[in-house]
């Protein structure tokens, strides 16, 4: 039992029905997640046939989620996905930085070498890790799958930033 | 026992090509049919060549395989069939099956490697790489010869030193073994100097030196090499065109016996069993 508790062992039903969040609600944010760019790749057909992703590529419709105190782009995504029974996978890159590897079984590198999940807040692509970006009331968070380092979903970081690719 | 297959009479080049094709296909094509047939053929091959494996060896294989299979779901969370959640991350059936597939393929590859070490003797390795990398071949043959030589020398020195000393206490002291090993090292050094002198005087570094080897490329070697290459290129071609494209993620795909896949499986089995004819 102690081992189970330490490893946080949960069955699927328990996982998708989490307890009530004790933190105070400070507002609300809009959140959506889509993998439209992934649909253009060869693999997408199998994913749609298997029922892993919907045929329009929208995993989470744009909708309102309550914002708790200290919520980051990651924690809001996590609770939204759990609420909608969607699987996802992440790693802790460092103590406080989380990297989202895959949402609904669409993983990084599934759409090529330059693919993976990115997020934008109010149309801007932050350069911080999603768990370090603390959201404010009324923010609009969009999680998007890119197949080209963000260029195909509107991020201009790699086109405008100087010295990209230089070792510093 | 070893007379049951032609590998021990085969040319080293045949062995090289045959083992390369068997092991690479087993490891690279992660398809259940390929892995299963490789596992079955490998087991039969080892039993025919080497006699029945001991129970402890079989047990070790099974333990290794199950450990590898169980570890994969802890690191890979791909897959849609969730068994349970650990630390907030899903443990999936697909990852478990992929782990089982990988460990089975590794076990099969280990069996072929065990067979390789039986048939690929040092003289065959030397013959294979002698003309391509002469220095390496010389070094390899010298080293491989040196190991039994050193063991024999060590035994002789030990006997001689024991005979020299009457006191039983002294025979176990550090001083005694230091004397043995110092004698051993100086003998080895002297031997290697002598050997290099003798090799130089026989013209080891002269241009145009030829190699002698006892192996002749016979007709059955030619058949085996060409059949291996034909089957191998067929497998590569079919695989590139989407045959045997079994995938575990996001869902385990069913085994499809399409024309291409069947030919691929058959080609692999042909490579595997052709050493018995």
Tab-separated table of C-alpha atoms in Angstrom:
chain	number	residue	atom	x	y	z
A	1	UNK	CA	0.000	0.000	0.000
A	2	UNK	CA	2.833	2.375	0.881
A	3	UNK	CA	4.530	1.607	-2.428
A	4	UNK	CA	1.272	2.234	-4.267
A	5	UNK	CA	0.819	5.546	-2.486
A	6	UNK	CA	4.406	6.597	-3.172
A	7	UNK	CA	4.070	5.791	-6.866
A	8	UNK	CA	0.670	7.480	-7.008
A	9	UNK	CA	-1.030	4.371	-8.386
A	10	UNK	CA	-4.429	5.160	-9.909
A	11	UNK	CA	-6.924	3.353	-12.045
A	12	UNK	CA	-8.211	5.192	-15.091
A	13	UNK	CA	-11.522	6.161	-13.408
A	14	UNK	CA	-9.752	7.690	-10.432
A	15	UNK	CA	-7.310	9.530	-12.662
A	16	UNK	CA	-9.947	11.229	-14.759
A	17	UNK	CA	-12.095	12.299	-11.797
A	18	UNK	CA	-9.710	14.327	-9.642
A	19	UNK	CA	-10.689	15.837	-6.315
A	20	UNK	CA	-11.869	19.383	-5.894
A	21	UNK	CA	-9.139	21.968	-6.356
A	22	UNK	CA	-8.575	23.714	-3.030
A	23	UNK	CA	-6.922	26.801	-4.497
A	24	UNK	CA	-8.977	29.924	-4.906
A	25	UNK	CA	-10.351	30.784	-8.330
A	26	UNK	CA	-8.989	34.087	-9.608
A	27	UNK	CA	-10.624	34.224	-13.027
A	28	UNK	CA	-10.922	32.247	-16.217
A	29	UNK	CA	-8.903	31.530	-19.350
A	30	UNK	CA	-9.708	30.195	-22.811
A	31	UNK	CA	-7.873	27.070	-23.848
A	32	UNK	CA	-7.789	24.986	-27.002
A	33	UNK	CA	-5.610	22.216	-28.399
A	34	UNK	CA	-5.372	21.181	-32.038
A	35	UNK	CA	-3.112	19.185	-34.304
A	36	UNK	CA	-4.256	20.510	-37.675
A	37	UNK	CA	-0.696	20.571	-39.006
A	38	UNK	CA	-0.332	16.896	-38.122
A	39	UNK	CA	-3.279	16.057	-40.401
A	40	UNK	CA	-1.130	17.017	-43.393
A	41	UNK	CA	1.343	14.223	-42.654
A	42	UNK	CA	1.167	10.629	-43.879
A	43	UNK	CA	0.696	9.137	-40.428
A	44	UNK	CA	-2.476	11.087	-39.692
A	45	UNK	CA	-4.795	8.719	-41.557
A	46	UNK	CA	-3.939	5.817	-39.248
A	47	UNK	CA	-4.436	8.009	-36.168
A	48	UNK	CA	-7.878	9.068	-37.387
A	49	UNK	CA	-8.845	5.484	-38.271
A	50	UNK	CA	-7.752	4.293	-34.841
A	51	UNK	CA	-9.942	6.948	-33.250
A	52	UNK	CA	-6.962	8.576	-31.585
A	53	UNK	CA	-7.647	12.039	-32.990
A	54	UNK	CA	-10.790	13.525	-34.540
A	55	UNK	CA	-10.787	14.033	-38.291
A	56	UNK	CA	-10.730	17.825	-37.956
A	57	UNK	CA	-7.643	17.652	-35.724
A	58	UNK	CA	-9.207	19.612	-32.871
A	59	UNK	CA	-8.478	17.754	-29.641
A	60	UNK	CA	-9.882	20.387	-27.281
A	61	UNK	CA	-12.485	22.840	-28.541
A	62	UNK	CA	-11.851	26.410	-27.532
A	63	UNK	CA	-13.654	26.899	-24.212
A	64	UNK	CA	-13.471	28.600	-20.825
A	65	UNK	CA	-11.632	27.064	-17.898
A	66	UNK	CA	-11.426	28.476	-14.411
A	67	UNK	CA	-8.074	29.936	-13.474
A	68	UNK	CA	-6.759	29.016	-10.043
A	69	UNK	CA	-4.131	30.932	-8.191
A	70	UNK	CA	-0.642	30.211	-9.570
A	71	UNK	CA	-1.934	28.311	-12.603
A	72	UNK	CA	0.517	28.021	-15.478
A	73	UNK	CA	-0.081	27.162	-19.118
A	74	UNK	CA	0.775	23.589	-18.138
A	75	UNK	CA	-1.520	23.139	-15.130
A	76	UNK	CA	-4.508	24.546	-17.018
A	77	UNK	CA	-3.807	22.166	-19.913
A	78	UNK	CA	-3.455	19.265	-17.504
A	79	UNK	CA	-6.790	19.864	-15.773
A	80	UNK	CA	-8.543	20.555	-19.071
A	81	UNK	CA	-7.261	17.314	-20.590
A	82	UNK	CA	-8.173	15.278	-17.505
A	83	UNK	CA	-11.634	16.831	-17.550
A	84	UNK	CA	-12.057	15.680	-21.160
A	85	UNK	CA	-10.507	12.206	-20.634
A	86	UNK	CA	-7.607	12.876	-22.987
A	87	UNK	CA	-4.239	11.161	-22.445
A	88	UNK	CA	-1.032	13.133	-22.514
A	89	UNK	CA	2.634	12.701	-21.706
A	90	UNK	CA	5.240	15.091	-20.347
A	91	UNK	CA	8.672	15.151	-18.779
A	92	UNK	CA	10.268	17.376	-16.209
A	93	UNK	CA	13.165	18.914	-18.094
A	94	UNK	CA	14.419	20.524	-14.910
A	95	UNK	CA	12.933	20.993	-11.465
A	96	UNK	CA	10.258	23.463	-12.523
A	97	UNK	CA	10.269	23.192	-16.320
A	98	UNK	CA	7.841	20.807	-17.908
A	99	UNK	CA	7.973	19.775	-21.549
A	100	UNK	CA	4.825	18.362	-23.128
A	101	UNK	CA	5.854	15.393	-25.271
A	102	UNK	CA	2.500	14.303	-26.555
A	103	UNK	CA	-1.207	15.036	-26.331
A	104	UNK	CA	-3.768	12.368	-27.238
A	105	UNK	CA	-0.963	10.093	-28.516
A	106	UNK	CA	0.239	12.642	-31.038
A	107	UNK	CA	3.865	12.840	-29.959
A	108	UNK	CA	6.858	14.980	-30.750
A	109	UNK	CA	8.631	13.730	-33.905
A	110	UNK	CA	5.452	11.994	-35.124
A	111	UNK	CA	5.139	14.674	-37.810
A	112	UNK	CA	8.826	14.769	-38.752
A	113	UNK	CA	12.089	15.905	-37.196
A	114	UNK	CA	10.862	19.451	-36.519
A	115	UNK	CA	7.524	18.530	-34.966
A	116	UNK	CA	6.144	18.842	-31.470
A	117	UNK	CA	3.667	20.684	-29.264
A	118	UNK	CA	3.854	24.474	-28.769
A	119	UNK	CA	1.631	26.947	-27.020
A	120	UNK	CA	0.722	30.558	-27.571
A	121	UNK	CA	-0.810	33.023	-25.132
A	122	UNK	CA	-2.891	35.785	-26.706
A	123	UNK	CA	-1.272	35.037	-30.064
A	124	UNK	CA	2.302	35.329	-28.792
A	125	UNK	CA	4.616	32.324	-28.523
A	126	UNK	CA	6.396	32.584	-25.162
A	127	UNK	CA	9.969	31.376	-24.889
A	128	UNK	CA	9.418	30.095	-21.337
A	129	UNK	CA	8.553	26.532	-20.390
A	130	UNK	CA	4.787	26.027	-20.161
A	131	UNK	CA	4.959	25.307	-16.424
A	132	UNK	CA	6.826	28.561	-15.794
A	133	UNK	CA	4.406	30.781	-17.664
A	134	UNK	CA	1.908	31.993	-15.032
A	135	UNK	CA	-1.421	32.897	-16.653
A	136	UNK	CA	-3.544	35.945	-15.972
A	137	UNK	CA	-7.300	36.387	-15.991
A	138	UNK	CA	-8.731	36.394	-19.519
A	139	UNK	CA	-5.644	34.927	-21.236
A	140	UNK	CA	-6.221	32.930	-24.400
A	141	UNK	CA	-4.044	29.811	-24.480
A	142	UNK	CA	-3.728	27.775	-27.651
A	143	UNK	CA	-1.839	24.500	-27.769
A	144	UNK	CA	-0.841	23.652	-31.313
A	145	UNK	CA	1.091	20.879	-33.000
A	146	UNK	CA	3.823	22.074	-35.319
A	147	UNK	CA	5.649	20.162	-38.003
A	148	UNK	CA	8.158	22.926	-38.706
A	149	UNK	CA	9.464	24.407	-35.432
A	150	UNK	CA	6.447	26.697	-35.180
A	151	UNK	CA	6.758	28.340	-38.607
A	152	UNK	CA	3.588	26.631	-39.843
A	153	UNK	CA	1.492	27.818	-36.903
A	154	UNK	CA	2.577	31.439	-36.896
A	155	UNK	CA	5.647	31.568	-34.669
A	156	UNK	CA	8.302	33.806	-36.201
A	157	UNK	CA	11.014	33.169	-33.613
A	158	UNK	CA	13.289	31.253	-35.940
A	159	UNK	CA	12.891	33.789	-38.738
A	160	UNK	CA	13.441	36.970	-36.764
A	161	UNK	CA	15.680	36.122	-33.841
A	162	UNK	CA	19.342	36.864	-34.494
A	163	UNK	CA	21.993	34.202	-34.028
A	164	UNK	CA	19.560	31.308	-34.079
A	165	UNK	CA	21.591	28.177	-34.429
A	166	UNK	CA	24.766	29.890	-33.229
A	167	UNK	CA	26.298	28.383	-30.164
A	168	UNK	CA	26.400	30.970	-27.449
B	1	UNK	CA	26.912	-32.587	-33.297
B	2	UNK	CA	28.102	-29.759	-35.501
B	3	UNK	CA	27.853	-31.867	-38.639
B	4	UNK	CA	24.154	-31.159	-38.764
B	5	UNK	CA	24.549	-27.911	-40.639
B	6	UNK	CA	26.979	-26.752	-43.271
B	7	UNK	CA	28.158	-23.674	-41.391
B	8	UNK	CA	31.291	-25.335	-40.039
B	9	UNK	CA	32.427	-26.235	-43.562
B	10	UNK	CA	31.432	-22.876	-45.048
B	11	UNK	CA	33.725	-20.179	-46.294
B	12	UNK	CA	34.164	-17.272	-43.789
B	13	UNK	CA	32.616	-14.855	-46.285
B	14	UNK	CA	29.477	-16.989	-46.417
B	15	UNK	CA	29.292	-16.979	-42.652
B	16	UNK	CA	29.751	-13.204	-42.490
B	17	UNK	CA	27.007	-12.450	-45.008
B	18	UNK	CA	24.627	-15.024	-43.588
B	19	UNK	CA	24.978	-13.862	-39.983
B	20	UNK	CA	24.754	-10.197	-40.960
B	21	UNK	CA	21.476	-10.799	-42.793
B	22	UNK	CA	19.986	-12.932	-40.004
B	23	UNK	CA	20.907	-10.579	-37.169
B	24	UNK	CA	20.067	-7.296	-38.915
B	25	UNK	CA	16.633	-8.485	-40.042
B	26	UNK	CA	15.866	-9.851	-36.577
B	27	UNK	CA	16.841	-6.606	-34.888
B	28	UNK	CA	15.555	-4.041	-37.388
B	29	UNK	CA	12.196	-5.426	-38.517
B	30	UNK	CA	10.115	-5.387	-35.342
B	31	UNK	CA	7.271	-7.478	-36.663
B	32	UNK	CA	5.793	-10.275	-34.520
B	33	UNK	CA	5.972	-12.862	-37.301
B	34	UNK	CA	9.621	-12.087	-38.076
B	35	UNK	CA	10.551	-12.107	-34.383
B	36	UNK	CA	8.647	-15.300	-33.668
B	37	UNK	CA	10.142	-17.154	-36.641
B	38	UNK	CA	13.622	-15.900	-35.752
B	39	UNK	CA	13.139	-17.028	-32.157
B	40	UNK	CA	11.937	-20.492	-33.203
B	41	UNK	CA	14.650	-20.942	-35.845
B	42	UNK	CA	17.295	-19.689	-33.419
B	43	UNK	CA	16.219	-22.115	-30.686
B	44	UNK	CA	16.211	-25.078	-33.063
B	45	UNK	CA	19.559	-24.003	-34.485
B	46	UNK	CA	21.218	-23.713	-31.054
B	47	UNK	CA	19.808	-27.075	-29.949
B	48	UNK	CA	21.009	-28.786	-33.151
B	49	UNK	CA	24.451	-27.218	-32.980
B	50	UNK	CA	25.175	-27.066	-29.304
B	51	UNK	CA	22.914	-29.640	-27.713
B	52	UNK	CA	20.142	-28.856	-25.276
B	53	UNK	CA	20.627	-25.601	-23.389
B	54	UNK	CA	20.894	-25.919	-19.610
B	55	UNK	CA	17.775	-24.961	-17.626
B	56	UNK	CA	19.656	-22.106	-15.954
B	57	UNK	CA	20.515	-20.599	-19.350
B	58	UNK	CA	16.899	-20.805	-20.477
B	59	UNK	CA	15.753	-19.311	-17.187
B	60	UNK	CA	18.203	-16.435	-17.549
B	61	UNK	CA	16.883	-15.749	-21.059
B	62	UNK	CA	13.280	-15.693	-19.846
B	63	UNK	CA	14.154	-13.454	-16.884
B	64	UNK	CA	16.031	-11.014	-19.098
B	65	UNK	CA	13.197	-10.908	-21.608
B	66	UNK	CA	10.469	-10.334	-19.045
B	67	UNK	CA	12.488	-7.654	-17.247
B	68	UNK	CA	13.025	-5.780	-20.510
B	69	UNK	CA	9.338	-6.149	-21.402
B	70	UNK	CA	8.191	-4.796	-18.037
B	71	UNK	CA	10.606	-1.867	-18.054
B	72	UNK	CA	9.433	-0.365	-21.346
B	73	UNK	CA	5.989	0.845	-20.117
B	74	UNK	CA	7.706	2.783	-17.327
B	75	UNK	CA	9.551	4.925	-19.860
B	76	UNK	CA	7.195	4.974	-22.814
B	77	UNK	CA	3.645	6.213	-22.329
B	78	UNK	CA	2.537	5.927	-25.946
B	79	UNK	CA	-0.599	3.942	-26.645
B	80	UNK	CA	-4.321	4.264	-26.061
B	81	UNK	CA	-5.158	1.209	-23.925
B	82	UNK	CA	-4.471	2.455	-20.408
B	83	UNK	CA	-3.945	-0.222	-17.761
B	84	UNK	CA	-3.442	2.197	-14.870
B	85	UNK	CA	-1.726	5.453	-14.026
B	86	UNK	CA	1.611	5.770	-12.234
B	87	UNK	CA	2.664	9.192	-10.992
B	88	UNK	CA	0.057	10.803	-13.200
B	89	UNK	CA	1.310	9.134	-16.382
B	90	UNK	CA	-0.457	6.306	-18.212
B	91	UNK	CA	0.949	2.753	-18.262
B	92	UNK	CA	-0.343	1.312	-21.506
B	93	UNK	CA	-0.849	-2.147	-22.959
B	94	UNK	CA	0.779	-1.051	-26.228
B	95	UNK	CA	4.004	-0.127	-24.456
B	96	UNK	CA	4.003	-3.485	-22.655
B	97	UNK	CA	3.550	-5.370	-25.925
B	98	UNK	CA	6.238	-3.321	-27.628
B	99	UNK	CA	8.592	-4.117	-24.742
B	100	UNK	CA	7.811	-7.832	-25.129
B	101	UNK	CA	8.455	-7.626	-28.870
B	102	UNK	CA	11.755	-5.819	-28.379
B	103	UNK	CA	13.026	-8.234	-25.751
B	104	UNK	CA	12.016	-11.239	-27.859
B	105	UNK	CA	13.929	-9.767	-30.808
B	106	UNK	CA	16.950	-9.174	-28.549
B	107	UNK	CA	16.800	-12.778	-27.315
B	108	UNK	CA	16.659	-14.072	-30.883
B	109	UNK	CA	19.616	-11.883	-31.856
B	110	UNK	CA	21.568	-13.200	-28.844
B	111	UNK	CA	20.951	-16.760	-30.031
B	112	UNK	CA	22.336	-15.971	-33.476
B	113	UNK	CA	25.329	-14.295	-31.840
B	114	UNK	CA	25.921	-17.426	-29.746
B	115	UNK	CA	25.888	-19.454	-32.962
B	116	UNK	CA	28.239	-16.903	-34.558
B	117	UNK	CA	30.787	-17.334	-31.782
B	118	UNK	CA	30.729	-21.111	-32.303
B	119	UNK	CA	31.337	-21.044	-36.056
B	120	UNK	CA	33.304	-17.833	-36.561
B	121	UNK	CA	36.650	-19.045	-35.231
B	122	UNK	CA	39.676	-16.780	-34.976
B	123	UNK	CA	41.320	-18.218	-38.092
B	124	UNK	CA	38.215	-17.373	-40.089
B	125	UNK	CA	38.197	-13.792	-38.775
B	126	UNK	CA	41.871	-13.445	-39.644
B	127	UNK	CA	41.264	-14.807	-43.110
B	128	UNK	CA	38.346	-12.412	-43.681
B	129	UNK	CA	40.088	-9.233	-42.665
B	130	UNK	CA	43.645	-10.232	-43.571
B	131	UNK	CA	43.670	-8.697	-47.009
B	132	UNK	CA	41.535	-5.667	-46.122
B	133	UNK	CA	43.193	-4.709	-42.836
B	134	UNK	CA	46.487	-6.635	-42.693
B	135	UNK	CA	47.812	-4.924	-39.571
B	136	UNK	CA	44.648	-5.558	-37.638
B	137	UNK	CA	44.638	-9.167	-38.776
B	138	UNK	CA	48.243	-9.679	-37.653
B	139	UNK	CA	47.546	-7.969	-34.336
B	140	UNK	CA	44.399	-10.019	-33.857
B	141	UNK	CA	46.057	-13.321	-34.628
B	142	UNK	CA	49.001	-12.477	-32.352
B	143	UNK	CA	46.702	-11.484	-29.505
B	144	UNK	CA	44.471	-14.498	-29.919
B	145	UNK	CA	47.556	-16.743	-29.925
B	146	UNK	CA	48.997	-14.955	-26.895
B	147	UNK	CA	46.184	-15.698	-24.485
B	148	UNK	CA	46.617	-19.516	-24.383
B	149	UNK	CA	50.377	-19.007	-24.553
B	150	UNK	CA	50.374	-16.843	-21.430
B	151	UNK	CA	48.213	-19.309	-19.540
B	152	UNK	CA	50.557	-22.134	-20.361
B	153	UNK	CA	53.637	-20.126	-19.412
B	154	UNK	CA	51.997	-19.066	-16.154
B	155	UNK	CA	51.355	-22.687	-15.245
B	156	UNK	CA	54.911	-23.716	-16.026
B	157	UNK	CA	56.440	-20.891	-14.012
B	158	UNK	CA	54.163	-21.662	-11.088
B	159	UNK	CA	55.270	-25.312	-11.071
B	160	UNK	CA	58.915	-24.334	-11.361
B	161	UNK	CA	58.704	-21.773	-8.550
B	162	UNK	CA	56.882	-24.222	-6.296
B	163	UNK	CA	59.540	-26.795	-6.927
B	164	UNK	CA	62.250	-24.297	-6.086
B	165	UNK	CA	60.826	-23.439	-2.662
B	166	UNK	CA	60.425	-25.997	0.065
B	167	UNK	CA	58.759	-23.822	2.668
B	168	UNK	CA	54.974	-24.206	2.380
B	169	UNK	CA	54.349	-20.875	4.090
B	170	UNK	CA	56.200	-18.950	1.473
B	171	UNK	CA	54.223	-20.456	-1.392
B	172	UNK	CA	51.206	-18.342	-0.583
B	173	UNK	CA	52.922	-15.048	0.133
B	174	UNK	CA	52.687	-11.970	-2.033
B	175	UNK	CA	56.420	-12.218	-2.566
B	176	UNK	CA	56.011	-15.626	-4.161
B	177	UNK	CA	53.349	-14.462	-6.615
B	178	UNK	CA	55.299	-11.305	-7.336
B	179	UNK	CA	58.222	-13.479	-8.378
B	180	UNK	CA	55.932	-15.592	-10.581
B	181	UNK	CA	54.390	-12.616	-12.332
B	182	UNK	CA	57.663	-10.801	-12.774
B	183	UNK	CA	59.079	-13.886	-14.456
B	184	UNK	CA	55.940	-14.167	-16.579
B	185	UNK	CA	56.070	-10.538	-17.732
B	186	UNK	CA	59.737	-10.663	-18.610
B	187	UNK	CA	59.232	-13.883	-20.548
B	188	UNK	CA	56.338	-12.372	-22.490
B	189	UNK	CA	58.334	-9.251	-23.325
B	190	UNK	CA	61.282	-11.298	-24.458
B	191	UNK	CA	59.035	-13.501	-26.552
B	192	UNK	CA	57.363	-10.590	-28.277
B	193	UNK	CA	60.722	-9.002	-29.122
B	194	UNK	CA	61.902	-12.290	-30.553
B	195	UNK	CA	58.683	-12.708	-32.459
B	196	UNK	CA	58.821	-9.262	-34.011
B	197	UNK	CA	62.471	-9.807	-34.986
B	198	UNK	CA	61.654	-13.107	-36.581
B	199	UNK	CA	58.637	-11.703	-38.397
B	200	UNK	CA	60.644	-8.795	-39.755
B	201	UNK	CA	63.388	-11.064	-40.964
B	202	UNK	CA	60.771	-13.068	-42.805
B	203	UNK	CA	59.512	-9.946	-44.531
B	204	UNK	CA	56.265	-9.091	-42.755
B	205	UNK	CA	56.353	-5.492	-44.013
B	206	UNK	CA	57.420	-6.184	-47.571
B	207	UNK	CA	55.143	-5.140	-50.390
B	208	UNK	CA	53.269	-7.763	-52.309
B	209	UNK	CA	53.079	-10.208	-49.445
B	210	UNK	CA	50.400	-12.802	-50.066
B	211	UNK	CA	48.125	-14.573	-47.625
B	212	UNK	CA	47.629	-18.250	-47.316
B	213	UNK	CA	44.256	-19.528	-46.328
B	214	UNK	CA	42.816	-22.961	-46.178
B	215	UNK	CA	39.336	-21.904	-47.230
B	216	UNK	CA	38.091	-22.378	-50.746
B	217	UNK	CA	34.936	-20.821	-52.104
B	218	UNK	CA	32.940	-23.889	-53.089
B	219	UNK	CA	29.794	-24.042	-55.141
B	220	UNK	CA	27.547	-24.386	-52.099
B	221	UNK	CA	29.145	-21.216	-50.679
B	222	UNK	CA	28.374	-19.355	-53.883
B	223	UNK	CA	24.776	-20.566	-53.767
B	224	UNK	CA	24.406	-19.574	-50.127
B	225	UNK	CA	25.956	-16.115	-50.613
B	226	UNK	CA	23.885	-15.294	-53.687
B	227	UNK	CA	20.693	-16.618	-52.110
B	228	UNK	CA	21.367	-14.543	-48.970
B	229	UNK	CA	21.962	-11.402	-50.977
B	230	UNK	CA	18.916	-11.929	-53.203
B	231	UNK	CA	16.623	-12.609	-50.231
B	232	UNK	CA	18.099	-9.723	-48.261
B	233	UNK	CA	17.598	-7.219	-51.083
B	234	UNK	CA	14.091	-8.550	-51.609
B	235	UNK	CA	13.326	-7.958	-47.929
B	236	UNK	CA	14.788	-4.438	-48.042
B	237	UNK	CA	12.779	-3.639	-51.180
B	238	UNK	CA	9.510	-5.017	-49.769
B	239	UNK	CA	10.033	-3.280	-46.431
B	240	UNK	CA	10.656	0.033	-48.191
B	241	UNK	CA	7.396	-0.470	-50.064
B	242	UNK	CA	5.343	-0.930	-46.935
B	243	UNK	CA	5.363	-4.688	-46.345
B	244	UNK	CA	5.437	-5.922	-42.745
B	245	UNK	CA	4.805	-2.400	-41.467
B	246	UNK	CA	3.538	-3.572	-38.121
B	247	UNK	CA	3.129	-0.736	-35.656
B	248	UNK	CA	2.491	-0.730	-31.941
B	249	UNK	CA	1.626	2.931	-31.463
B	250	UNK	CA	-0.864	4.456	-31.017
B	251	UNK	CA	-2.779	1.164	-31.330
B	252	UNK	CA	-1.435	-2.317	-32.080
B	253	UNK	CA	-2.162	-2.951	-35.734
B	254	UNK	CA	-3.421	-6.397	-36.760
B	255	UNK	CA	-0.981	-8.753	-38.505
B	256	UNK	CA	-1.824	-8.399	-42.162
B	257	UNK	CA	-0.852	-11.243	-44.473
B	258	UNK	CA	-0.688	-9.182	-47.630
B	259	UNK	CA	1.229	-10.530	-50.630
B	260	UNK	CA	4.311	-8.454	-49.927
B	261	UNK	CA	4.405	-9.350	-46.248
B	262	UNK	CA	4.039	-13.074	-46.972
B	263	UNK	CA	6.920	-12.983	-49.451
B	264	UNK	CA	9.010	-11.085	-46.899
B	265	UNK	CA	8.339	-13.623	-44.145
B	266	UNK	CA	9.058	-16.482	-46.537
B	267	UNK	CA	12.325	-14.889	-47.684
B	268	UNK	CA	13.451	-14.569	-44.068
B	269	UNK	CA	12.627	-18.204	-43.326
B	270	UNK	CA	14.508	-19.277	-46.477
B	271	UNK	CA	17.644	-17.467	-45.218
B	272	UNK	CA	17.188	-19.049	-41.803
B	273	UNK	CA	16.887	-22.664	-42.907
B	274	UNK	CA	19.234	-22.719	-45.877
B	275	UNK	CA	22.207	-23.686	-43.702
B	276	UNK	CA	20.774	-27.186	-43.267
B	277	UNK	CA	20.893	-28.170	-46.928
